[in-house]
Every structure is written in structure tokens, then in C-alpha cells.
Coordinates of C-alpha atoms and ligand atoms in Angstrom, one line a residue:
X1 CA -24.9 10.9 8.7
X2 CA -24.6 13.9 10.9
X3 CA -25.3 17.2 8.6
X4 CA -22.1 18.9 10.4
X5 CA -20.1 15.5 9.3
X6 CA -21.4 15.7 5.6
X7 CA -20.2 19.4 5.6
X8 CA -17.6 19.8 7.2
X9 CA -14.9 18.7 4.4
X10 CA -15.6 22.4 3.3
X11 CA -12.6 25.1 3.9
X12 CA -14.6 26.3 7.1
X13 CA -12.4 26.1 10.2
X14 CA -14.5 23.6 12.1
X15 CA -13.6 20.5 13.4
X16 CA -14.9 17.0 14.2
X17 CA -13.7 14.6 16.7
X18 CA -14.3 11.1 16.7
X19 CA -13.9 8.9 19.7
X20 CA -12.6 5.2 20.1
X21 CA -9.8 2.7 20.6
X22 CA -7.1 4.0 18.4
X23 CA -4.7 1.7 17.0
X24 CA -2.0 2.9 14.5
X25 CA 1.4 1.4 13.1
X26 CA 4.3 3.6 14.5
X27 CA 6.9 0.8 12.9
X28 CA 6.3 -2.9 11.9
X29 CA 6.8 -3.8 15.7
X30 CA 5.4 -0.3 17.4
X31 CA 2.0 0.6 17.4
X32 CA 0.3 3.8 19.1
X33 CA -2.8 1.7 21.5
X34 CA -4.8 4.5 22.9
X35 CA -8.4 3.5 24.3
X36 CA -11.0 5.9 24.8
X37 CA -8.9 8.2 22.4
X38 CA -9.8 10.4 19.8
X39 CA -8.8 12.0 16.3
X40 CA -9.6 15.5 15.7
X41 CA -10.4 16.0 12.1
X42 CA -10.3 19.8 10.6
X43 CA -12.2 21.3 7.9
X44 CA -9.9 20.2 5.0
X45 CA -9.8 16.7 6.1
X46 CA -6.6 16.6 8.3
X47 CA -5.9 15.2 11.6
X48 CA -5.5 18.2 13.8
X49 CA -5.3 15.8 16.8
X50 CA -4.5 12.7 18.3
X51 CA -4.7 12.3 22.1
X52 CA -7.6 10.9 25.2
X53 CA -11.0 11.9 24.2
X54 CA -11.5 14.2 27.0
X55 CA -8.6 16.0 26.5
X56 CA -9.1 16.8 22.6
X57 CA -13.1 17.6 24.1
X58 CA -11.4 20.1 26.3
X59 CA -8.9 21.2 23.7
X60 CA -11.8 22.0 20.9
X61 CA -14.9 22.5 23.4
X62 CA -17.2 24.1 19.9
X63 CA -16.4 20.1 17.9
X64 CA -19.0 17.9 17.6
X65 CA -18.3 14.4 18.9
X66 CA -18.7 11.0 17.2
X67 CA -18.1 8.5 19.9
X68 CA -17.3 4.7 18.7
X69 CA -16.8 3.5 22.6
X70 CA -14.8 0.2 22.1
X71 CA -14.4 0.0 18.8
X72 CA -11.3 0.1 16.9
X73 CA -10.2 3.7 14.7
X74 CA -7.3 2.4 12.4
X75 CA -5.8 4.2 9.6
X76 CA -7.4 3.2 6.3
X77 CA -6.2 0.5 4.2
X78 CA -4.1 0.3 1.6
X79 CA -4.6 -1.7 -1.2
X80 CA -1.3 -1.4 -3.9
X81 CA -2.9 -3.4 -6.3
X82 CA -5.6 -4.2 -7.8
X83 CA -7.6 -4.3 -11.2
X84 CA -11.0 -2.7 -11.8
X85 CA -12.4 -3.9 -15.1
X86 CA -11.8 -7.7 -13.5
X87 CA -14.0 -7.2 -10.3
X88 CA -17.2 -9.3 -12.1
X89 CA -14.3 -12.3 -12.3
X90 CA -13.4 -13.0 -8.8
X91 CA -13.2 -16.7 -7.9
X92 CA -12.9 -18.1 -11.8
X93 CA -10.1 -20.8 -10.9
X94 CA -8.5 -23.7 -12.7
X95 CA -5.9 -21.7 -14.7
X96 CA -2.5 -20.5 -13.8
X97 CA -1.8 -17.0 -15.1
X98 CA -1.5 -17.1 -18.9
X99 CA -4.5 -19.1 -19.3
X100 CA -6.5 -17.1 -16.6
X101 CA -5.5 -13.7 -18.4
X102 CA -6.9 -15.5 -22.0
X103 CA -10.0 -17.6 -20.6
X104 CA -11.4 -15.1 -18.0
X105 CA -9.7 -11.7 -18.1
X106 CA -9.3 -10.4 -21.2
X107 CA -12.8 -11.0 -22.5
X108 CA -13.9 -8.9 -19.2
X109 CA -12.1 -6.4 -19.8
X110 CA -13.0 -6.4 -23.6
X111 CA -16.5 -5.1 -22.2
X112 CA -14.8 -1.6 -21.2
X113 CA -15.0 -0.5 -25.0
X114 CA -18.4 0.8 -23.0
X115 CA -17.7 3.5 -21.0
X116 CA -21.2 2.7 -19.7
X117 CA -20.5 -0.8 -18.6
X118 CA -17.4 1.4 -17.2
X119 CA -19.6 3.6 -15.2
X120 CA -21.7 0.9 -13.3
X121 CA -18.6 -1.1 -12.4
X122 CA -16.7 1.7 -11.4
X123 CA -19.3 2.7 -9.2
X124 CA -19.6 -0.8 -7.5
X125 CA -15.8 -0.9 -7.4
X126 CA -15.6 2.2 -5.6
X127 CA -18.6 1.3 -3.1
X128 CA -17.1 -2.1 -2.1
X129 CA -13.4 -1.0 -1.6
X130 CA -15.0 1.9 1.4
X131 CA -16.7 -1.3 2.2
X132 CA -13.6 -3.1 2.8
X133 CA -12.1 -0.2 4.7
X134 CA -9.9 0.7 1.7
X135 CA -9.3 4.3 1.8
X136 CA -6.0 4.3 -1.2
X137 CA -5.8 2.0 -3.8
X138 CA -3.2 1.6 -6.9
X139 CA -5.8 0.5 -9.5
X140 CA -5.4 -0.9 -12.8
X141 CA -8.1 -0.2 -15.5
X142 CA -8.2 -1.4 -19.2
X143 CA -6.7 0.2 -22.0
X144 CA -10.0 1.7 -23.2
X145 CA -8.8 6.0 -22.2
X146 CA -12.9 7.0 -22.5
X147 CA -13.7 4.0 -19.6
X148 CA -10.1 5.3 -17.9
X149 CA -11.4 9.0 -17.7
X150 CA -15.4 7.3 -16.4
X151 CA -13.2 5.5 -13.9
X152 CA -11.5 8.7 -12.8
X153 CA -14.6 10.7 -12.9
X154 CA -16.3 8.1 -10.7
X155 CA -13.3 8.1 -7.8
X156 CA -13.6 12.0 -8.0
X157 CA -17.5 11.7 -7.3
X158 CA -17.4 9.4 -4.4
X159 CA -14.3 10.8 -2.5
X160 CA -11.8 7.7 -3.5
X161 CA -8.1 8.2 -2.9
X162 CA -6.3 6.7 -5.9
X163 CA -3.3 5.9 -8.1
X164 CA -4.8 5.0 -11.6
X165 CA -4.5 5.2 -15.3
X166 CA -4.7 3.5 -18.3
X167 CA -3.3 0.4 -19.4
X168 CA -1.0 0.0 -22.1
X169 CA -1.0 -3.2 -23.8
X170 CA 0.4 -3.0 -28.1
X171 CA 1.1 -6.8 -28.8
X172 CA 0.0 -10.5 -28.0
X173 CA -3.3 -9.6 -26.7
X174 CA -6.7 -10.2 -28.8
X175 CA -6.8 -7.6 -31.6
X176 CA -9.5 -5.3 -29.8
X177 CA -7.1 -5.6 -26.4
X178 CA -4.4 -3.8 -28.5
X179 CA -3.5 -0.3 -28.5
X180 CA -1.5 1.8 -31.4
X181 CA 1.2 2.8 -29.7
X182 CA 1.6 6.2 -30.8
X183 CA -2.1 7.0 -30.1
X184 CA -1.7 5.2 -26.8
X185 CA 1.1 7.3 -25.4
X186 CA -0.8 10.4 -26.8
X187 CA -4.3 9.2 -24.8
X188 CA -1.9 8.6 -21.9
X189 CA -0.5 12.0 -21.9
X190 CA -4.1 13.5 -22.2
X191 CA -5.3 11.9 -18.9
X192 CA -2.4 12.1 -17.1
X193 CA -2.5 16.3 -17.7
X194 CA -6.4 16.2 -17.1
X195 CA -6.1 13.8 -13.8
X196 CA -2.5 13.6 -11.8
X197 CA -3.4 15.7 -8.7
X198 CA -7.0 16.4 -9.0
X199 CA -8.5 16.9 -5.9
X200 CA -5.5 18.2 -4.0
X201 CA -3.9 15.3 -4.9
X202 CA -6.8 12.2 -3.7
X203 CA -6.6 11.7 -7.5
X204 CA -2.6 10.7 -9.1
X205 CA -1.8 9.1 -12.4
X206 CA 0.4 5.9 -13.1
X207 CA 1.4 4.7 -16.4
X208 CA 0.9 0.9 -16.7
X209 CA 2.7 -1.2 -19.2
X210 CA 0.4 -4.4 -18.1
X211 CA 3.4 -6.1 -18.4
X212 CA 6.5 -7.2 -20.4
X213 CA 4.6 -10.1 -22.6
X214 CA 1.9 -7.4 -23.9
X215 CA 4.1 -3.8 -24.8
X216 CA 6.4 -3.3 -27.2
X217 CA 9.5 -1.6 -26.0
X218 CA 8.6 1.2 -27.8
X219 CA 5.8 1.5 -25.5
X220 CA 7.2 1.2 -21.9
X221 CA 10.1 3.4 -23.0
X222 CA 7.7 6.2 -23.9
X223 CA 5.8 5.5 -20.9
X224 CA 8.7 5.7 -19.0
X225 CA 9.6 9.0 -20.5
X226 CA 6.4 9.9 -19.4
X227 CA 6.5 9.3 -15.7
X228 CA 9.9 11.1 -15.8
X229 CA 8.2 14.2 -17.1
X230 CA 5.8 14.4 -14.5
X231 CA 6.6 14.6 -10.9
X232 CA 4.7 12.6 -8.5
X233 CA 3.3 10.4 -10.9
X234 CA 3.7 6.3 -10.6
X235 CA 5.0 3.8 -13.1
X236 CA 2.9 0.3 -12.0
X237 CA 3.3 -2.9 -13.7
X238 CA 3.5 -7.0 -13.0
X239 CA 7.0 -8.5 -12.8
X240 CA 8.2 -12.0 -12.2
X241 CA 4.4 -13.4 -11.2
X242 CA 4.4 -17.0 -12.7
X243 CA 7.5 -19.4 -14.1
X244 CA 5.8 -19.8 -17.0
X245 CA 5.3 -16.0 -17.8
X246 CA 9.4 -16.0 -16.9
X247 CA 9.8 -18.3 -19.3
X248 CA 8.1 -16.9 -22.0
X249 CA 9.7 -13.1 -21.4
X250 CA 13.5 -14.8 -21.0
X251 CA 12.7 -15.8 -24.9
X252 CA 11.3 -12.4 -26.0
X253 CA 14.2 -10.0 -24.3
X254 CA 17.4 -12.6 -24.7
X255 CA 19.6 -9.7 -24.4
X256 CA 18.3 -8.8 -20.7
X257 CA 20.0 -10.1 -17.8
X258 CA 16.5 -10.6 -16.1
X259 CA 13.2 -10.1 -15.8
X260 CA 13.8 -7.0 -13.8
X261 CA 16.2 -5.7 -16.2
X262 CA 13.7 -5.7 -19.2
X263 CA 12.4 -2.7 -17.1
X264 CA 15.7 -1.5 -15.7
X265 CA 16.6 -0.9 -19.3
X266 CA 13.1 0.8 -20.4
X267 CA 13.8 3.4 -17.9
X268 CA 11.0 2.0 -15.6
X269 CA 12.8 1.4 -12.0
X270 CA 12.9 4.4 -9.7
X271 CA 11.1 6.0 -6.8
X272 CA 6.9 5.8 -7.5
X273 CA 7.0 2.8 -9.5
X274 CA 5.2 -0.1 -8.5
X275 CA 6.1 -4.0 -9.4
X276 CA 2.9 -6.2 -8.6
X277 CA 4.0 -9.6 -7.5
X278 CA 8.2 -9.8 -8.1
X279 CA 8.0 -13.3 -6.5
X280 CA 10.8 -15.1 -9.3
X281 CA 13.8 -12.5 -8.6
X282 CA 17.5 -13.7 -7.9
X283 CA 19.9 -11.4 -5.6
X284 CA 20.7 -8.8 -8.2
X285 CA 16.7 -8.2 -9.3
X286 CA 16.3 -7.5 -5.3
X287 CA 19.5 -5.5 -5.2
X288 CA 18.7 -3.2 -8.2
X289 CA 15.0 -2.9 -6.8
X290 CA 16.6 -1.5 -3.4
X291 CA 19.3 0.4 -5.0
X292 CA 16.8 2.5 -7.3
X293 CA 13.8 2.8 -4.7
X294 CA 11.6 0.8 -6.8
X295 CA 8.5 -0.6 -4.5
X296 CA 6.5 -4.0 -4.6
X297 CA 3.1 -5.1 -4.2
X298 CA 2.8 -8.2 -2.6
X299 CA -0.6 -10.6 -3.4
X300 CA -0.7 -13.3 -1.4
X301 CA -3.9 -13.9 -1.8
X302 CA -3.2 -14.0 -5.4
X303 CA 0.1 -16.0 -5.8
X304 CA -2.5 -18.5 -3.3
X305 CA -4.8 -18.5 -6.1
X306 CA -3.4 -19.0 -9.3
X307 CA -0.2 -21.1 -7.8
X308 CA 2.1 -18.5 -8.9
X309 CA 4.8 -19.7 -5.9
X310 CA 5.9 -17.7 -2.9
X311 CA 6.8 -14.3 -2.1
X312 CA 10.4 -13.9 -0.7
X313 CA 9.3 -11.8 2.1
X314 CA 12.6 -12.0 4.2
X315 CA 15.2 -11.6 1.6
X316 CA 13.2 -8.7 0.1
X317 CA 12.9 -6.7 3.5
X318 CA 16.4 -7.5 4.2
X319 CA 17.5 -6.4 1.2
X320 CA 15.8 -2.9 2.0
X321 CA 13.1 -2.9 -0.5
X322 CA 9.8 -1.1 0.2
X323 CA 6.8 -3.1 0.0
X324 CA 3.4 -3.5 0.7
X325 CA 0.2 -5.3 0.4
X326 CA -2.0 -5.9 -2.9
X327 CA -5.2 -7.8 -3.0
X328 CA -5.1 -8.0 -6.7
X329 CA -8.9 -8.8 -7.5
X330 CA -9.9 -10.6 -9.3
X331 CA -6.6 -13.3 -8.9
X332 CA -6.9 -12.2 -5.5
X333 CA -10.4 -13.7 -4.5
X334 CA -11.3 -11.0 -2.1
X335 CA -11.1 -7.2 -1.6
X336 CA -10.3 -7.5 2.4
X337 CA -7.0 -6.4 3.0
X338 CA -7.7 -8.5 6.4
X339 CA -7.9 -11.5 4.5
X340 CA -4.5 -10.6 2.2
X341 CA -2.9 -10.3 5.5
X342 CA -3.7 -13.3 6.7
X343 CA -2.6 -14.9 3.5
X344 CA 1.1 -13.1 3.8
X345 CA 1.6 -14.7 7.0
X346 CA 0.4 -18.3 6.1
X347 CA 2.5 -17.7 2.7
X348 CA 5.7 -17.2 4.7
X349 CA 6.0 -21.2 6.0
X350 CA 8.5 -21.3 8.5
X351 CA 9.4 -17.4 8.7
X352 CA 6.5 -15.8 11.4
X353 CA 5.4 -12.7 10.6
X354 CA 3.7 -10.9 13.4
X355 CA -0.1 -9.3 13.7
X356 CA 1.4 -6.4 13.6
X357 CA 3.7 -6.4 10.7
X358 CA 1.0 -7.7 8.7
X359 CA -1.0 -4.5 9.1
X360 CA 1.5 -2.4 9.1
X361 CA 2.2 -3.8 5.5
X362 CA -1.2 -3.1 4.6
X363 CA -1.3 1.0 5.9
X364 CA 2.0 2.4 6.9
X365 CA 4.3 -0.4 4.7
X366 CA 2.4 0.8 1.8
X367 CA 1.9 4.1 2.5
X368 CA 5.8 4.3 2.1
X369 CA 6.0 2.3 -1.1
X370 CA 3.9 4.9 -2.7
X371 CA 6.3 8.0 -0.9
X372 CA 3.1 9.1 0.9
X373 CA 4.1 8.0 4.3
X374 CA 4.0 12.0 4.9
X375 CA 0.3 12.2 4.4
X376 CA -1.1 8.4 4.9
X377 CA -0.6 5.2 6.7
X378 CA -1.1 6.2 10.5
X379 CA -3.3 8.4 12.9
X380 CA -0.9 11.2 13.4
X381 CA -1.0 14.9 13.6
X382 CA -0.8 16.5 10.2
X383 CA -2.0 13.8 7.9
X384 CA -4.7 13.2 5.9
X385 CA -8.0 11.6 8.0
X386 CA -8.2 8.4 6.3
X387 CA -9.8 6.3 8.8
X388 CA -11.8 3.1 9.6
X389 CA -14.1 1.9 12.4
X390 CA -13.3 -1.8 13.1
X391 CA -15.8 -3.7 15.1
X392 CA -14.3 -7.3 15.5
X393 CA -17.5 -8.1 17.9
X394 CA -19.0 -8.2 13.6
X395 CA -17.5 -11.4 13.3
X396 CA -18.6 -14.9 15.4
X397 CA -15.7 -16.4 17.2
X398 CA -13.8 -13.4 18.0
X399 CA -13.5 -13.4 21.9
X400 CA -16.2 -11.5 23.4
X401 CA -13.7 -9.4 25.5
X402 CA -11.4 -8.9 22.6
X403 CA -11.0 -4.9 23.4
X404 CA -10.0 -5.5 26.8
X405 CA -6.9 -7.6 25.6
X406 CA -3.3 -6.2 25.4
X407 CA -2.1 -4.5 21.6
X408 CA -0.8 -8.6 20.6
X409 CA -3.4 -10.3 21.3
X410 CA -6.0 -7.5 19.7
X411 CA -4.1 -7.5 16.4
X412 CA -3.9 -10.8 16.2
X413 CA -7.6 -11.8 16.4
X414 CA -7.9 -9.1 13.7
X415 CA -5.5 -10.3 11.3
X416 CA -6.3 -13.9 11.8
X417 CA -10.2 -13.9 11.6
X418 CA -10.7 -10.3 10.1
X419 CA -12.6 -9.7 7.0
X420 CA -15.3 -7.0 5.5
X421 CA -17.6 -7.5 8.3
X422 CA -15.4 -6.0 10.7
X423 CA -15.9 -2.6 8.9
X424 CA -18.4 -0.5 10.4
X425 CA -17.6 2.8 8.5
X426 CA -14.9 4.2 6.2
X427 CA -13.8 8.0 6.2
X428 CA -11.9 9.2 3.6
X429 CA -10.1 12.6 4.1
X430 CA -12.7 12.9 7.0
X431 CA -15.4 12.3 4.6
X432 CA -17.8 9.2 5.7
X433 CA -17.8 7.3 2.2
X434 CA -19.2 4.1 4.1
X435 CA -21.1 3.5 6.9
X436 CA -22.3 -0.5 7.6
X437 CA -25.5 0.8 8.9
X438 CA -27.3 3.9 8.0
X439 CA -27.1 6.4 11.1
X440 CA -24.0 4.9 12.7
X441 CA -22.0 7.9 12.9
X442 CA -24.9 9.9 13.7
X443 CA -25.7 7.9 16.5
X444 CA -22.2 7.9 17.7
X445 CA -22.8 11.6 18.0
X446 CA -25.9 11.5 19.9
X447 CA -25.0 9.0 22.5
X448 CA -21.5 11.0 22.9
X449 CA -21.6 11.5 27.0
X450 CA -18.7 13.6 27.6
X451 CA -18.8 15.8 30.8
X452 CA -17.9 18.6 28.6
X453 CA -20.8 19.0 26.9
Ligands
GUN501 N1 -0.3 -9.9 -15.4 C1 -0.2 -9.4 -16.8 N2 -1.9 -9.0 -16.2 C2 -2.4 -9.5 -15.3 C3 -3.2 -9.5 -14.7 O1 -4.7 -9.1 -15.4 N3 -3.6 -10.2 -13.4 C4 -2.1 -10.8 -12.9 N4 -2.8 -11.3 -11.7 N5 -1.0 -10.7 -13.3 C5 -1.3 -10.2 -14.5
ZN502 ZN1 -2.4 -7.8 -11.0

């Protein structure tokens, strides 16, 4: 990494130019497609300019340039639902949700009683997020508050951007994975006060009752009160993922109209709430999510893996509910959001989702669902410089001339054939968190042959 790039996330007024083929969503169907384009990143890691490379070079004649040439520069990918402690359990199949939790997930989460284990996995997890091109993730940890604290420390040190929090569960789980309700709320408050908004808003706190089966009404209710009392924080949980789960919830909460209604009665719906899965919903549920400005994390790869059912994409979209994509690792077998985008398309049977729409859901759509589209989700002046360098030629089978093709054809190739192999570099707030080959960004700087040097 060049010295300038490494240090440039300071408070000086330095600028840095990244050249390449810019592709950035403006809506589900409209993209900026700028070949030999550039983004200019300022000293605070914000995008100060977007335009043709030569024009940016003229406007900022003293700024160093890394020119990625034909490679794509895309906004960083947004994962609206993922579990850090489950990273070791990817690919453990053969069960539907409730059996899978018992057999694989709860034992793995128990190991997070050891904060050193949490530190090791958190390092690996955040490294992998960057390697997969994910620049923003809404993360579940476990119920262990020390390990959650450690996960925040690691995210802080590594430059990752997260919504994260301690998981709350005070019933229907192995004894070592059950909170004392009052203590869980007190610890949650401490963690929220310590971490929410840290690093100038790069670290955000979410309240996480795991789901209606493993939290008491008191725990959910108290969590919702804390959420309302702390502006900018999130509510994040699972909703209506499997039919088996929905039957259990119905028995546990006979007074509620539906699973969604359980959460509504607890005060958990509203802006900055994220409901993972949300598959088995009726019209009234979808309407309430829309009316309350609640958001959904659609996790198609996970839903295929656990055979949970199919998300009602068009009904949810037509109702105006905000939603983005989640990998839901480890029920989702891969972290790469390119693979999740593809699964979102495959899940819809007769309904055609365009590749443009799929990438939009993993970028600007996700940012809108998190109410952060003023800062994230596209390559736009004034937004944070969260971006990835993508080289479609890294994957065999992608046509050699892909980068000369139309916007639609390029999007189609990366959505239907993309995975982690395409990612050559990942930047969060202008800081390079991953480069595929050491020195890639430096070499791009040295090989820049602009006429204005
Ligand atoms: N529902 C409650 N907990 C979980 C979890 O860890 N993963 C998934 N996919 N669904 C859940
Ligand atoms: Zn999940």
C-alpha cells in the first residue's frame, strides 16, 4: 500500500484519486456506467468527486492516482444479516432451522464464553468480510457481553463498518446460553453506550432479541425501550423464517394475530428495525412492516440451505417495504453477496429479477433499508468512500471482452458468475482493508500514465 494511501485517512486535506470503470446504482434499474472514470477521496474518507479520470486529475493536480484501468469500481457490498460466531459452522446441512440451531449453532456459540476465542474468530470474520467485498454488515454476535465487546474492538481496529450487538436470549435455549433478563438489559445498555456511534458512526449498535422463541416478552420489551431511547440504533431479529418456527410462536403467543404482531406488541417495529427472512407473512403483516417503515433482510441462500421457504419478493416490493440482502452465514453457505444476489434471482421462479436489481439490493437498497443511503450504497459525491475493485476476468468462463460490453451484460456476468474471486481490493471510508495481491494498489499508482503528471 502506498504511504500516501495508508495515511490519507487522517485529518489533512489531502485527496486521492482512484481510476477505473465505475458502475454504481442510482435506482433498481438505472446505473452510472463511467469507463475511464474516477472517484476522488478526501482526507476524511469521503467521496469528494466522481467523473472522468482526466477531468478529476485536472481538478486535483496534486492528488496521487491509482488507476485500476478496465477493472470495475463498485460501491461496497452491504450484508444486512450475518452471524459472526457461526462462521465456523458453514455448510453443516441435513436439518431444518430448529434442529440445526440445536445441533450445530448453539454448541458453536457456547464457545464464545471465552473472549479469546471470540477475538480469533472476529479477526478472521472481519478479514473475510473485506475479502468478499462486504463493506458494511449487520452482525449478530452471541449473548456473551465480553465477547461482543471484543468483537467491537476488533471491528474498530480493523476499520470495519458494522451494525452489531449482543444477542438476547433468556428462555428455550441451553442453560449456558440463557441470559438473566435484568442483567442482559444492563449489559446491553453498557455496550450500547460504549460503542454506538464510535469511529464517527462507523460502529453502530443494534438490539438483538434472537427471535420470539428464545426471548421472554419482558426481554423484548426492555430491548425495544432501549432502542427507542437511543436514536440511530437498530432493532435486529429473525421473523417468520420456517413454518415449524411459526407454529411454535403461534402456540407461545396465542393472543397475537401473527408472528409479526408479536414483535409489534413489544414495540419492536419501526425505522431502523431489520427483520431477517420474513418469509411466511400474510398481507396484513407486510402492510404493517411497510406502514411502520420496518426493513427486511432477505437471505435467499440461507433459505435454500435450510429449506425454509421462498421470500415473496414482488409482494414485499409492491407493498413498499424496504429490503436488502443478507448472507445469513452460517445458514447461508457463503459470505459472497454475489452468490446471494444470484440466489435471490433463482428463488423467484417465474418472476424475473434483473441483475441490476440484484446488485441494487446488495448496495443502495441495503443502505436504504438501514436508513443510511445518505452515506452509503453508491459512488456519489458526499458519501463515504466505501468501494470495491472488481475484476471479472479473475473467474474463468467470463467472456474475455466483458469489460467492453453493455452495462446490462456486465451486470449479468458478475451477478450470475461472481463470487469472492472477483474482488481485488476493498476500501471502507477510503482505507484499503483488503488487496488481493500485496502491492496491487501501489502498482496501480505507479503505472498511472495520465498526461497531467
Ligand atoms: N433463528 C433464530 N436464530 C437463528 C440463527 O442463528 N440463524 C437463522 N438462520 N435463523 C435463526
Ligand atoms: Zn440469522
